[in-house]
C-alpha cells in the first residue's frame, strides 16, 4: 500500500535510507528448499556497488550483506528471508548544504510536501542506494529461476548518442561483463567510456539505455488483463530511479509498422512452438510464449551535476545548489544488475503464480 | 493475484468475455457520497464502442451498462459498485474457423497452453472488449477526480509515420473530439483518416501512438520506491491490449541529453512551486510535483488482418488463417478513452492513498 | 481494502444489496479445468434460501443464479467467475418505517455515521442476504476441494439451552440433512424445532451454535504466523452476520486444562502420522496435521424481533421500532450452509497457497 | 501471501526465528509525523520479555531493539519503519535432543511436512519469540492511536479454574500492572500466582484467558462484510501462539439468550449516541459504535512440559520427549501485552482505512 513492496507470491518489502543504519529487504514467499548461495548474492551486489570503476561514483561502500532470517544450514526454510546491508561510508555532512534547498529534478520538494518532512541526507528513501536491496533480493530470485534454466542478461546499448546498432538476437551479452560500461560490444564500450569520462570532467552527466534479453522462459508466465508479463516488467523497470521509458518487443517502432509485417508467423511442424520473427518480444496476450523476451529501458541523465545551479529554498526563495559529493556521471553501468534483478523478481513471482492457475 | 484486479484503495476487478453474457466490473473502494452521473459513464462508453465511425470496426454494440449495486438514490454508498455491460451483438460463428488454429501475434497459443483450454470465440478474456469495463470504471474514477479539478486529456499523436510535431504544452487537446481519429490537430487528423482508410482497403492494419496530458494534479500523488506514480501509470498503459511501450516526460529522448540541459530549474518566488521546463513530466521521485503530467503510449498494428496468413493448428501443423469478422484497421482512435480511463484509475487510487501517509 | 474481498489466491469479491438489483460474486483465482456443476451450486443456495421450512423466514426468494463469466462448455477457464443472483421478492416498503430510525443491535447507526448515508431497505449491504454470494462461491470452492477428497460438514449443536452433548468425533453429521433445524441428532432436533416455534410465536428470537467438522484435509494447509489456518477460519466465521464467537479444537475448554492432559500424543508406528487425542482440532502451529479439523461458531439471537422496541431516530430522539417484515426466529438452521461455504473458501485458498511454498 | 504480513494500510511484516540472528518487523504505512517514543516501545517489550518474574520462563533475554529505518530526528518519515531485536541468549543445544523428534502438540511435524525441512532450534519461526516483533510494532500502533485518545487495556481473567467473576465494565484494568500474573484483581491474582507456582513445580502447565477492553474508540472503525472489526480482531488474536478461541461482546453466552434481552437499547436524547447495555461489545455490523469494545481470548496450556512424554521420531517410530529448557508454566501473563499489541495493530489499520471511505 505505501509503495515499498513488490510481487504477489514472491513478495519483497525493502526498507532503509541512504544515511540511516542501512538498507534491507524482506522476501516473503521464497519457497523452502532453495540453496542460498551467499557468494552469488555478494557478486551481484558487487556489480552494483559504488567505486567499482573509474566511470562510476567513487564512494567506497563495500555493500556486504547479512542474512537476518529464513535460512537454515544454507537452505531457505520457507520463512521470511531478511537481508541487511549496513551503511558504512556515509558522509551526511556532504548534504548539510542542501538541508533547506530543493535540488532541480530531485525528489526533495515532492517528499517534503507529501510527508511534511524529509531525511535530506543523500536523498533518504529516494536515494538509489535503495536498489541494493533489490539486487540482493533479485539474486535470490535468480537462484530460483536457475532451477528452471531461465537466463536473464542485460547490457548498456546506448549512452548519449552512442547507440548499439545490432539486431537484438545477435548481441553477445556475455561481452558486457568485460568492460566497465557493461556494453555488449567492446568497441562501442570503449567509445562510451571515453564519452562518460569527458562528460564527467565537464561536471555534467548523460543518459543511457539498457536492453535486457531473457531466454528459456517457459510458455505460460504472466497473467491476463492487468498483470500481463510485460506490464509487470514495465512497472518494475519504471520503478528504478531515473527511468523514463520502457518498451518491449517491437516497442515504439511498432507504431510505424503494418500488421502484415508485424505479425509473427508460427513455424509449422516445429518440435516446440516458435515464431519466425519475434516482434512480440516473447509475450502474447501478456503471457510468455517461449520465445526470447526482450525490452529496452531509458534512463535520464543523473540530476546531480558538479556545477552550480540556480534553484530555490524550501520557502521558494532563490538559492544556488552547488554540486558536491561523489556521484555517477552516467547511471547505466551500475543499473545493469538492477534491471536484471527487477526482471528476475517479476519472473520469479509469475513463475510461482503460474503454478496455481489450472487443475 | 490472478491478474483481474487493479488499484489498492480504489480497486477494480473486471470480468467477462467477448462472447459470454457480458463484461462487468466491481469497484471496491469508491468513497461514499459521490454523485454517479450515468449519462457521463455512457458518454465515455460511447467513445470506446464499436461502430462509431467509418474508420473503426463496424460491429454494432450499443454497450449499454447496468448498475448492479453500490448506488442509492444516485449517490455511491461506499458499498462495491458493480457495473455490467451485456453482450448483444456476438457472432460466435465468425470464430468457428479458428477454433483449433493459432492466429499469428494473438493470445491463442499462450492462453491454450497456460490454462489447458480457451474460449476461442472472439478472443474470450483476451479480447479488447474487456476494456469496456475499464472505461466504465474509469468514468467513475474521473467523477471522483473532478472533485479535485484534475483534468485528463488524451489524443492520437501518431499513426504510422504521420506524427504530430508539436510541443506537448502547445497541443489543443479539445480538438481531438472533433474528428474520428481523435487527433488534436485537424489537418493531421484528416491525413491520418485517409491513411487508415487506405490501409483498411488493403486488408491491413497500422500502429499508432497516444499522448496523454494531465493538468491540475496536486503535489503529492504517487508512492516511493515501487509504486511511483509513473510506474503505476506505465503498468496501467502496458496492460491495455496492443500496447508495446510507455514513456513519460522526456522519455526515450532523455537518453541523449545532458544533466545540465535536462534538469528542470525551479522558478524562484513563484506562488506555487513550479519549474521552468518540465522534462520531469510532472513527477519527481515518483511523486507528482504539481506541473502537468504527460506520457506517450505506443500501440502495435492490430494483429487481425483481412488477408490469408500462413499459420499453425493447435497440434503444430500448417494451416491458413483467413481474415474474417469486423475489426479495427487501427486501434488508437478507440483507445483514447481507454488511456484516459486507466490514467483516471491510477490517479483516483493515488489520490485516496495520499490521504493516509501523514498525520 | 474496503472489506468486500476474501482470500488470497482463491479470492472472492461480493457485491449487491438486499433491495438492489441482486447479489453477486466474482471469484478470481479459480483454477482452469474445474467442472462447474450448476445443480450443485443451486442445491447449496437452496439450503440457505428463505422459505424452505416453517422455522425460517417466510420470504419467497428462489435465489436462482446466473453465471456471467469464466465458464466455457461447463468448465472453468481460469478467467474470473462471476455469479449473479437477482433479487426478486423485495418489499422495500416493509422498511420505509425505519428509514430514519436506528434499530437496536442493527448496523443502521454505524453505517449511517461511517458513510454519511445508507440504503435503509432491508439493511442494504449489511443484510445477511449478502451471504447468498458466499454460498454460491463456496459451492465452487467445494467442487475444487472434492478433487482432494476433503469433506466439510456442519450442523446445529445448540439452540438456546438445548445443547448436543456428544463427543465431536461421534456425531452423525449426515443426520443434519434430515430435519429443518439441521441438528445432527433427530431427537434433539425435534426439541429445538419446538423451541424455535414457541419463540417465534412470542415474537422473539434465540441464539444458537454451529459446529463444523472437516475430514481428509491433507497435512500442510495453513501458513505460519498471521495466516494460521484456524486464524483464517476464525475470521471467516466471525465475518458472518450475527456471529459472536469462534473456538477450535479444545477451544475455551482448554483454559481449564493442564498441558499433560491437553497434549495430543503421537501414535507410534502409524502408517499416516496421527494423534491419540485431538485437542489440537487438526491444526498445529497454524497448519493442518491430517487429523479432523473442528470448530464451533456462536450466533446471537436475531436482532429483528416482532415486538415494539423503544429506540431512537437518526437525530437521537426517542422513537418506537415495531417488528415488521418476514424474519428468522433463529438464524442457525440457514447458517449451516454459510458456515460450510466459508470453511470451503478458506480451505480452497490455502489448498492453492500450499502449492507454492516449497521447491 | 506467505502469512507473515498483517494489516492493509498500517501493514506489518515480521521476520526472524527463535535461534537465528534475531526477530524483526517492517511497518509499511505508518504515517509520517509520528513521534517515535523509544522508551515506550522498550517498556512494551519489557512487559513481554522472559525472566521478568518468578512465574514466567527464566530465560534472560533483554529484548533490546534497534530502529533500522523510517525515523529521522525522532519522527516517523513515512518510509518503512524497520525494527530489529537481536537474539542474545540462545541455547540451541537445548534443542538438539528434539532435532529428529516430533513433540506433542507442537508445530514440529506440520512445519517439517509442509516445508520439507525445519529449523528445530526453539521452534524456529513457530516460536512465540516472534511475538516480540508484534509487541514492538504494536507499540508504534499505540502511539498512533494515542493521537485519537483510544485506550487499550487487557488483563488475565482466568487461569485454570480460577476465574474473575465481575462485569466487564467494572474491572479495574490498571490493577493488572501491579502483579506478575497481570490479573486486574489483587486477591485473585495472588491465588493465580500460587496455582501457577504449584503447577510449575509439578512440571506441568495450565491454560488461561485474557480479556481486553478498548475505550474511546470513535464510531466508524471496521469495514463491512469480510473485514468486520471483530473479524479482524478475531483473526489477530487467533494468530497468537496457543490461542484456541475468541469471543466478543456477549460471545458464546449469546447462544442462550433471547433477542428481546440481547438487543442493546439506544438511549434517547444522549449527547453521543449510546446504548443502555453493551452485548454488542461496541461493534454493530462490524463497525465500532462508540461504546467500549471488549473480547475474550482463550489460551491452551503450554505444550512444553517438564515431564517425559511418549512421542515419535520424524520417521514415525516411538521415542521419548523429555522436558528441557526454560519455559512458561502458563502463557497468559506474558501474553497480555501481545493481546494489546495485536488489538492496537487492528485498530491502527482500521483507523487509517476509515479515512478514505467517504468524500
XYZ file of C-alpha atoms in Angstrom, chain B residues 5 11 13 26 28 80, chain C residues 1-8 10-15 26 125 130 235 239 342, chain D residues 8 224-227 353:
32
model
C -7.780 -6.532 -10.337
C -9.671 -1.157 -6.624
C -11.925 -6.244 -10.672
C -16.684 -4.339 -9.472
C -14.380 -1.761 -4.293
C -18.983 -2.201 -4.007
C -9.177 -2.904 1.265
C -12.845 -1.895 1.574
C -13.762 -5.225 3.119
C -15.636 -6.943 0.305
C -12.945 -9.401 -0.743
C -11.797 -12.619 0.918
C -8.930 -14.987 0.174
C -5.542 -14.549 -1.443
C -8.833 -18.221 -4.499
C -10.166 -14.721 -3.954
C -13.790 -13.631 -3.921
C -15.330 -10.179 -4.053
C -19.030 -9.946 -3.285
C -21.351 -7.102 -4.224
C -16.572 -12.542 -8.613
C -25.185 -4.125 2.248
C -25.098 -10.980 1.042
C -12.012 -14.550 10.599
C -17.413 -12.239 9.266
C -16.845 -20.021 4.394
C -3.774 -3.311 4.928
C -18.426 -4.312 6.123
C -18.751 -7.918 5.083
C -15.336 -9.640 5.441
C -13.226 -7.116 7.318
C -8.738 2.764 6.449
